[in-house]
Amino acid sequence: MNNNFVFHTNEMLLLAKEVFNNNPFLTEETGAINVKGDRSIAMDVKIEKTFIDYIKKNNLPVNIFSEEIGALNFHSSPKFLVAFDPLDGSTNYKIGKNLFPFGTLIAFYKGVESKLENIIAAGALEFTRDLAWLYDGKKTTDLKGNKVLLKENWKIQKSTPIYLDLYYKEGYEKYSPLAQKISIRNTGSTIGNLSYLLSNVAAGVGGVCVRAEEVGAIYSLIKGAGGVAVNHEGQDLGKESFSPEKTYPILAGCRNIVEFCLKQIKEDK
């Protein structure tokens, strides 16, 4: 058994990529409703099964939380937790003809009950542009091992892009004070928004209710790239406990842009 969770994260990303490549049109709904109340599609289920089979084959001492099945406890003596979204951006995958971003998010936590600051490995794959990143507990790298550092000199101006999750009505209301002060954008997926930030073509990302299976990868990859990741009160998300029952408000990215956004939404209360 190999407990090198950075290695396992990388292997799982490669497996997801292989599944995407070999099954480009698994867009049909399965008829099932996942634990979040969304309709499952075949690609969600296939990648999830691939991940679970890999974890069991390697006898990783983890409890599992996935968007589709929820919690799965299979190991007799789990010491870690893994949370993943097997297909983030499922609507983009379904309708986008490989133009809209979609992919996979994974995070391993130390302990079966843990905080976001205790993530020991994480990864993200954005399939449409063949982009991927790993977090090793300290730093974020691309798959070639190059260290990723977020751009710090973004100016506060109308053309500066920040990618915010606008799926929920609450998101429009929360972030409306930012309109025409910076450029609010959205890719339709968490992985798409995150990929633009980690590629330094965006200054920040945000969401009013990021899901538990997504938040760990977002938090760790951004912090590992020198960025900040806070809630809407400006508190670092690292002290937040992982809970499948929770959602997490988040603003993250370049410090001065995040601080500007926080100030604007607080003043609008």
XYZ file of C-alpha atoms in Angstrom:
269
model
C 0.000 0.000 0.000
C 1.357 3.396 -1.010
C 0.115 6.298 1.112
C 1.742 8.893 -1.140
C -1.476 10.747 -1.789
C 0.090 13.165 -4.266
C 0.962 10.131 -6.376
C -2.551 8.756 -6.009
C -4.102 12.120 -6.863
C -2.041 12.275 -10.025
C -3.013 8.711 -10.943
C -6.698 9.499 -10.419
C -6.474 12.583 -12.633
C -4.856 10.477 -15.346
C -7.618 7.889 -15.003
C -10.259 10.600 -15.350
C -8.534 11.896 -18.462
C -8.475 8.394 -19.917
C -12.190 7.953 -19.252
C -12.966 11.300 -20.903
C -10.850 10.424 -23.934
C -12.310 6.953 -24.371
C -15.952 7.877 -23.741
C -16.597 11.300 -25.267
C -20.388 11.059 -25.429
C -21.608 9.619 -22.116
C -24.134 12.416 -21.741
C -27.334 10.469 -21.146
C -29.042 10.743 -17.779
C -28.962 7.554 -15.727
C -32.334 8.147 -14.100
C -30.674 8.427 -10.690
C -30.649 11.487 -8.431
C -27.377 12.102 -6.611
C -27.020 13.088 -2.964
C -27.153 16.781 -3.898
C -30.473 16.374 -5.681
C -29.059 16.651 -9.201
C -29.741 14.216 -12.026
C -26.755 11.957 -12.623
C -25.373 11.457 -16.098
C -23.409 8.442 -17.266
C -20.006 10.160 -17.233
C -20.428 11.188 -13.578
C -21.118 7.606 -12.614
C -18.336 6.087 -14.733
C -15.584 8.329 -13.359
C -16.843 7.896 -9.809
C -16.742 4.103 -10.170
C -13.244 4.346 -11.680
C -12.044 6.359 -8.668
C -13.656 4.064 -6.111
C -12.257 0.966 -7.815
C -8.781 2.561 -7.780
C -9.033 3.435 -4.083
C -10.175 -0.077 -3.179
C -7.568 -1.750 -5.393
C -4.816 0.197 -3.605
C -6.478 -0.347 -0.224
C -6.133 3.325 0.643
C -7.112 3.889 4.301
C -9.695 6.546 3.496
C -13.330 7.379 3.919
C -14.818 8.571 0.637
C -17.173 11.424 -0.146
C -18.313 11.915 -3.722
C -20.928 14.111 -5.360
C -22.834 11.123 -6.717
C -23.100 8.518 -3.960
C -22.239 10.671 -0.964
C -20.306 8.983 1.861
C -18.726 5.551 1.454
C -16.794 3.907 4.278
C -15.099 0.699 3.112
C -11.771 0.542 4.972
C -11.637 -1.105 8.402
C -9.184 1.463 9.816
C -9.509 4.723 7.862
C -7.040 7.462 8.737
C -7.779 9.890 5.921
C -10.652 11.335 3.935
C -10.938 11.841 0.198
C -13.558 14.077 -1.394
C -14.028 14.405 -5.131
C -16.329 15.730 -7.795
C -15.877 13.184 -10.596
C -17.422 15.417 -13.259
C -17.515 19.081 -12.372
C -19.389 21.066 -14.991
C -21.717 18.266 -16.042
C -24.039 20.648 -17.908
C -21.054 22.070 -19.781
C -20.037 18.509 -20.649
C -23.557 17.659 -21.754
C -24.219 20.590 -24.078
C -20.852 22.196 -24.752
C -19.365 20.021 -27.525
C -16.028 20.184 -25.646
C -16.055 23.981 -25.844
C -17.332 24.681 -22.312
C -14.924 23.708 -19.507
C -15.490 20.616 -17.382
C -13.271 18.285 -15.404
C -12.457 16.703 -12.053
C -11.631 17.928 -8.536
C -9.982 15.803 -5.810
C -8.752 16.483 -2.258
C -7.233 14.182 0.384
C -7.506 15.223 4.040
C -5.472 14.089 7.038
C -7.902 12.472 9.467
C -11.444 11.260 8.860
C -12.800 14.415 10.502
C -10.728 17.299 9.282
C -10.373 20.965 8.460
C -9.545 22.475 5.100
C -6.089 23.451 6.357
C -5.320 19.738 6.792
C -5.425 18.854 3.102
C -2.365 16.771 2.251
C -2.903 16.406 -1.497
C -5.288 17.771 -4.097
C -5.698 17.960 -7.820
C -7.762 19.456 -10.603
C -8.175 18.484 -14.248
C -9.755 20.778 -16.839
C -10.287 18.451 -19.744
C -11.198 20.743 -22.631
C -7.857 22.582 -22.494
C -5.827 19.649 -21.162
C -4.837 21.535 -18.014
C -4.123 19.963 -14.629
C -2.632 20.925 -11.281
C -1.469 19.165 -8.117
C -1.102 20.333 -4.516
C 1.430 18.449 -2.363
C 0.597 19.881 1.052
C 2.743 22.980 0.532
C 2.793 24.123 -3.071
C 0.809 23.916 -6.294
C 2.416 22.652 -9.487
C 1.343 21.733 -12.973
C 1.743 18.114 -14.057
C 5.242 18.854 -15.362
C 6.302 19.850 -11.859
C 6.464 23.582 -12.538
C 5.516 25.648 -9.514
C 2.410 27.785 -9.973
C 2.343 31.301 -8.507
C -0.624 33.599 -8.884
C -0.084 36.982 -10.464
C -0.067 39.656 -7.748
C -0.177 42.940 -9.647
C -3.768 42.960 -10.876
C -5.221 46.455 -11.032
C -8.636 47.307 -9.656
C -10.362 48.340 -12.848
C -13.303 47.409 -15.064
C -11.253 45.114 -17.290
C -9.852 42.952 -14.479
C -11.625 39.574 -14.697
C -12.955 37.675 -11.709
C -14.893 34.452 -12.208
C -17.888 34.076 -9.903
C -20.402 31.247 -9.659
C -23.679 32.824 -10.761
C -25.755 29.636 -10.818
C -27.690 30.720 -7.736
C -29.838 33.845 -7.486
C -28.060 34.636 -4.225
C -24.824 34.935 -6.187
C -26.198 37.739 -8.356
C -27.417 39.554 -5.256
C -24.198 39.086 -3.286
C -21.840 40.142 -6.077
C -23.913 42.901 -7.689
C -21.878 45.649 -5.907
C -18.897 44.569 -8.032
C -20.629 45.267 -11.333
C -18.814 47.810 -13.545
C -15.967 48.003 -11.027
C -14.299 44.796 -12.172
C -15.244 42.378 -14.937
C -17.575 39.682 -13.542
C -17.476 36.468 -15.545
C -18.482 32.813 -15.193
C -17.542 29.687 -17.142
C -20.455 27.594 -15.916
C -18.203 25.287 -13.896
C -16.049 25.464 -10.802
C -13.136 23.823 -12.614
C -13.384 26.332 -15.467
C -13.299 29.306 -13.128
C -10.438 27.792 -11.123
C -8.428 26.964 -14.244
C -8.458 30.580 -15.401
C -7.206 31.736 -12.005
C -4.406 29.142 -11.873
C -3.470 30.073 -15.458
C -3.164 33.745 -14.418
C -5.809 35.012 -16.812
C -8.153 35.841 -13.933
C -7.634 37.688 -10.667
C -10.025 35.704 -8.522
C -12.876 33.255 -8.131
C -15.878 33.162 -5.859
C -19.109 31.466 -4.963
C -21.887 31.818 -2.414
C -22.295 28.103 -1.702
C -19.404 25.972 -2.928
C -20.032 22.294 -2.313
C -18.032 20.123 0.063
C -16.685 17.881 -2.698
C -15.235 20.938 -4.461
C -14.048 23.289 -1.739
C -10.930 21.378 -0.655
C -9.337 21.355 -4.086
C -10.175 25.029 -4.619
C -8.794 26.116 -1.248
C -5.561 24.122 -1.342
C -4.625 24.739 -4.979
C -5.097 28.490 -4.590
C -3.271 28.707 -1.253
C -0.471 26.555 -2.660
C -0.115 29.061 -5.505
C 0.331 31.977 -3.099
C -3.244 33.208 -3.175
C -5.771 33.844 -0.433
C -9.032 31.963 0.112
C -11.537 33.422 2.556
C -15.236 33.408 3.361
C -17.413 36.465 2.827
C -16.404 37.794 6.236
C -12.744 37.742 5.235
C -11.776 34.759 7.400
C -9.363 32.172 6.013
C -11.246 29.028 5.049
C -8.579 26.766 6.504
C -10.245 26.723 9.925
C -13.512 25.494 8.424
C -14.328 21.850 9.072
C -15.065 19.562 6.165
C -18.695 18.517 6.261
C -20.808 16.926 3.521
C -23.762 18.817 4.952
C -22.194 22.252 4.464
C -21.690 24.629 1.605
C -18.965 27.257 1.712
C -19.017 30.914 0.645
C -15.653 31.757 -0.838
C -13.641 34.550 -2.419
C -10.145 33.581 -3.488
C -7.217 34.629 -5.627
C -4.994 37.703 -5.724
C -5.003 39.356 -2.292
C -5.707 42.957 -3.310
C -8.584 41.914 -5.587
C -10.119 39.672 -2.921
C -9.844 42.453 -0.334
C -11.450 44.917 -2.756
C -14.338 42.533 -3.428
C -14.884 41.930 0.286
C -14.991 45.655 0.971
C -17.551 46.234 -1.769
C -19.949 43.501 -0.699
C -19.651 44.437 2.986
C -20.379 48.093 2.293
C -23.503 47.096 0.390
C -25.077 45.381 3.405
